[in-house]
Amino acid sequence: MIKAVVFDMGGVLLSLDIQRCINAFKEIGFEDIENYLIYHQQGFIGDLEEGRINEDQFFEECLKHCAPGTTREDVFHCFICLLDGLNMPVVEILKQLRGKYDLYLLTNNNPLSRRAFDNLMLENGLRSEDIFTRQFYSYELKLQKPGREIFEKVIQGIGLPPEEILFVDDAPANCESAAALGIRTVLYRPEADILAALK
């Protein structure tokens, strides 16, 4: 019996627009942004997501790649261009499951995107801390999916046997790592039936 449901953020709870983000960075002079911003972030952006550097260090490094006169606010605006709004069908599922299951968030992510996500939730009348029993962010855990260690931390943090946990993610590698530890998984696609997996 499933008792806990763990949701990924980007690509599941949030729609993403990587090309819009890339275009925005190029407009401020960051011409080689594709070398850093992909589905599994590289370089100093990856360092931010794994908690190896803080926000100030991230902005300092990013500004080295940008045109003179670029500000931290410009960089932040470009960075959150990646987020294309809440995926409302999945948000509606969150609302249906709240109170029936313990809900969790597990994401390879950073404090900048976290603030943007929380604001999007608030704009839709939801508080992340009210929806999720706990939120597992890579930058706090200093681990990233699809590594085995982050899923072991999640199992430990939830405190349930893995077979009582359902994990919803849009990346096959992440689902495979979770499944290898006994977690039930749903590879998210728009046509995926998350509710059916709970039966």
Coordinates of C-alpha atoms in Angstrom, one line a residue:
M1 CA 0.0 0.0 0.0
I2 CA 1.4 3.4 -1.0
K3 CA 1.5 5.9 1.9
A4 CA 3.8 8.6 0.5
V5 CA 4.0 10.2 -2.9
V6 CA 7.2 12.0 -3.9
F7 CA 7.0 14.5 -6.8
D8 CA 9.8 16.0 -8.9
M9 CA 9.6 19.7 -9.6
G10 CA 10.9 20.6 -13.1
G11 CA 9.1 18.7 -15.8
V12 CA 6.4 17.5 -13.4
L13 CA 5.1 20.2 -11.1
L14 CA 6.6 22.9 -13.3
S15 CA 6.7 23.3 -17.0
L16 CA 10.2 24.2 -18.3
D17 CA 11.3 26.3 -21.3
I18 CA 15.1 25.7 -21.6
Q19 CA 15.3 27.5 -25.0
R20 CA 13.7 30.7 -23.6
C21 CA 16.2 30.6 -20.7
I22 CA 19.1 30.2 -23.1
N23 CA 17.9 33.0 -25.3
A24 CA 17.5 35.3 -22.3
F25 CA 21.1 34.6 -21.1
K26 CA 22.5 35.2 -24.6
E27 CA 20.8 38.6 -24.6
I28 CA 22.9 39.7 -21.7
G29 CA 26.1 38.4 -23.3
F30 CA 26.4 34.9 -21.9
E31 CA 27.1 33.3 -25.3
D32 CA 28.2 29.8 -24.1
I33 CA 25.3 29.3 -21.7
E34 CA 24.5 25.9 -23.4
N35 CA 27.7 24.6 -21.9
Y36 CA 26.2 25.0 -18.4
L37 CA 22.4 25.0 -18.7
I38 CA 21.0 21.6 -19.8
Y39 CA 18.8 19.1 -18.1
H40 CA 21.6 18.1 -15.8
Q41 CA 23.4 21.4 -15.1
Q42 CA 27.1 21.6 -15.5
G43 CA 29.9 23.8 -14.1
F44 CA 29.1 26.5 -11.6
I45 CA 25.3 26.1 -12.2
G46 CA 25.6 22.4 -11.2
D47 CA 27.7 23.5 -8.2
L48 CA 24.9 25.7 -7.1
E49 CA 22.4 22.9 -7.4
E50 CA 24.6 20.5 -5.4
G51 CA 25.3 23.1 -2.7
R52 CA 29.0 23.4 -3.5
I53 CA 28.7 27.2 -3.9
N54 CA 26.3 29.7 -2.5
E55 CA 24.1 32.3 -4.3
D56 CA 26.7 35.1 -4.0
Q57 CA 29.4 32.9 -5.6
F58 CA 26.9 31.8 -8.3
F59 CA 26.2 35.4 -9.3
E60 CA 29.8 36.4 -9.2
E61 CA 30.7 33.5 -11.5
C62 CA 27.8 34.1 -13.8
L63 CA 28.5 37.8 -14.2
K64 CA 32.0 37.0 -15.5
H65 CA 30.3 35.5 -18.6
C66 CA 27.9 38.4 -19.1
A67 CA 28.2 41.8 -20.8
P68 CA 29.6 44.7 -18.7
G69 CA 26.8 46.4 -16.7
T70 CA 24.8 43.3 -16.2
T71 CA 23.3 43.1 -12.7
R72 CA 22.4 40.3 -10.4
E73 CA 18.8 41.1 -11.0
D74 CA 19.3 40.6 -14.8
V75 CA 20.9 37.2 -14.1
F76 CA 18.0 36.2 -11.8
H77 CA 15.5 37.2 -14.4
C78 CA 17.2 35.1 -17.1
F79 CA 17.6 32.1 -14.7
I80 CA 13.9 32.0 -13.8
C81 CA 13.0 32.2 -17.5
L82 CA 13.6 28.5 -17.3
L83 CA 10.3 28.1 -15.3
D84 CA 7.2 28.2 -17.5
G85 CA 4.5 28.1 -14.9
L86 CA 2.9 25.4 -12.8
N87 CA 1.8 22.2 -14.5
M88 CA -1.8 22.6 -13.4
P89 CA -3.0 19.1 -14.1
V90 CA -0.4 17.8 -11.7
V91 CA -1.1 20.6 -9.2
E92 CA -4.7 19.4 -9.2
I93 CA -3.5 15.9 -8.4
L94 CA -1.6 17.4 -5.4
K95 CA -4.8 18.9 -4.2
Q96 CA -6.7 15.6 -4.5
L97 CA -4.0 13.7 -2.7
R98 CA -3.4 16.1 0.2
G99 CA -4.7 14.7 3.4
K100 CA -4.9 11.1 1.9
Y101 CA -1.1 10.6 1.5
D102 CA 2.0 12.2 2.8
L103 CA 3.4 14.3 -0.1
Y104 CA 7.0 15.1 -0.7
L105 CA 9.1 17.1 -3.1
L106 CA 12.5 15.8 -4.5
T107 CA 14.3 18.0 -6.9
N108 CA 17.7 18.7 -8.3
N109 CA 17.5 22.4 -7.7
N110 CA 18.8 25.6 -6.2
P111 CA 17.6 28.4 -3.9
L112 CA 16.8 30.7 -6.8
S113 CA 14.4 28.3 -8.5
R114 CA 13.0 27.4 -5.1
R115 CA 11.9 31.0 -4.4
A116 CA 10.4 31.2 -7.8
F117 CA 8.5 27.9 -7.4
D118 CA 7.2 29.0 -3.9
N119 CA 6.0 32.3 -5.4
L120 CA 4.2 30.5 -8.3
M121 CA 2.5 28.2 -5.7
L122 CA 1.4 31.2 -3.7
E123 CA 0.0 32.9 -6.8
N124 CA -2.3 29.8 -7.1
G125 CA -3.3 29.9 -3.4
L126 CA -0.9 27.2 -2.2
R127 CA 1.9 27.2 0.2
S128 CA 4.6 24.6 -0.4
E129 CA 5.1 24.0 3.3
D130 CA 1.4 23.3 3.7
I131 CA 1.4 20.8 0.7
F132 CA 4.6 18.9 1.3
T133 CA 5.5 17.0 4.5
R134 CA 9.1 17.6 3.6
Q135 CA 11.0 19.1 0.6
F136 CA 14.2 17.4 -0.5
Y137 CA 16.4 19.9 -2.4
S138 CA 19.7 18.8 -4.0
Y139 CA 21.5 22.0 -2.9
E140 CA 20.6 21.2 0.8
L141 CA 21.4 17.5 0.6
K142 CA 24.5 18.1 -1.5
L143 CA 23.5 15.2 -3.6
Q144 CA 21.7 14.9 -7.0
K145 CA 19.5 12.5 -8.8
P146 CA 20.0 10.0 -10.3
G147 CA 22.6 9.1 -7.6
R148 CA 21.6 6.2 -5.3
E149 CA 22.6 8.2 -2.2
I150 CA 19.9 10.9 -2.6
F151 CA 17.2 8.3 -2.8
E152 CA 18.6 6.5 0.3
K153 CA 18.4 9.9 2.1
V154 CA 14.8 10.3 0.9
I155 CA 13.8 6.8 2.1
Q156 CA 15.4 7.6 5.5
G157 CA 13.8 11.0 5.7
I158 CA 10.3 9.7 4.9
G159 CA 10.7 6.8 7.3
L160 CA 8.7 4.2 5.3
P161 CA 9.7 1.0 3.5
P162 CA 10.5 1.9 -0.1
E163 CA 7.6 -0.2 -1.4
E164 CA 5.2 2.2 0.4
I165 CA 6.6 5.2 -1.5
L166 CA 5.6 6.3 -5.0
F167 CA 8.0 8.5 -6.9
V168 CA 6.9 10.7 -9.9
D169 CA 9.7 12.0 -12.2
D170 CA 10.0 12.8 -15.9
A171 CA 13.6 11.4 -16.2
P172 CA 14.0 7.7 -16.9
A173 CA 17.4 7.6 -15.2
N174 CA 15.9 9.0 -12.0
C175 CA 13.0 6.5 -12.0
E176 CA 15.4 3.6 -12.6
S177 CA 17.6 4.6 -9.6
A178 CA 14.5 4.9 -7.4
A179 CA 13.1 1.6 -8.6
A180 CA 16.5 -0.2 -7.9
L181 CA 15.9 0.6 -4.2
G182 CA 12.4 -0.8 -4.3
I183 CA 10.5 2.5 -4.7
R184 CA 7.5 2.4 -7.0
T185 CA 7.8 4.9 -9.8
V186 CA 5.8 6.7 -12.4
L187 CA 7.7 8.0 -15.4
Y188 CA 5.8 11.3 -15.9
R189 CA 4.4 12.2 -19.3
P190 CA 1.3 14.3 -19.9
E191 CA -0.7 11.1 -20.5
A192 CA 0.6 9.4 -17.4
D193 CA -2.0 8.2 -14.9
I194 CA -0.5 9.0 -11.5
L195 CA -3.7 8.2 -9.6
A196 CA -3.9 4.7 -11.2
A197 CA -0.5 3.9 -9.8
L198 CA -1.8 4.4 -6.3
K199 CA -4.3 1.6 -6.6

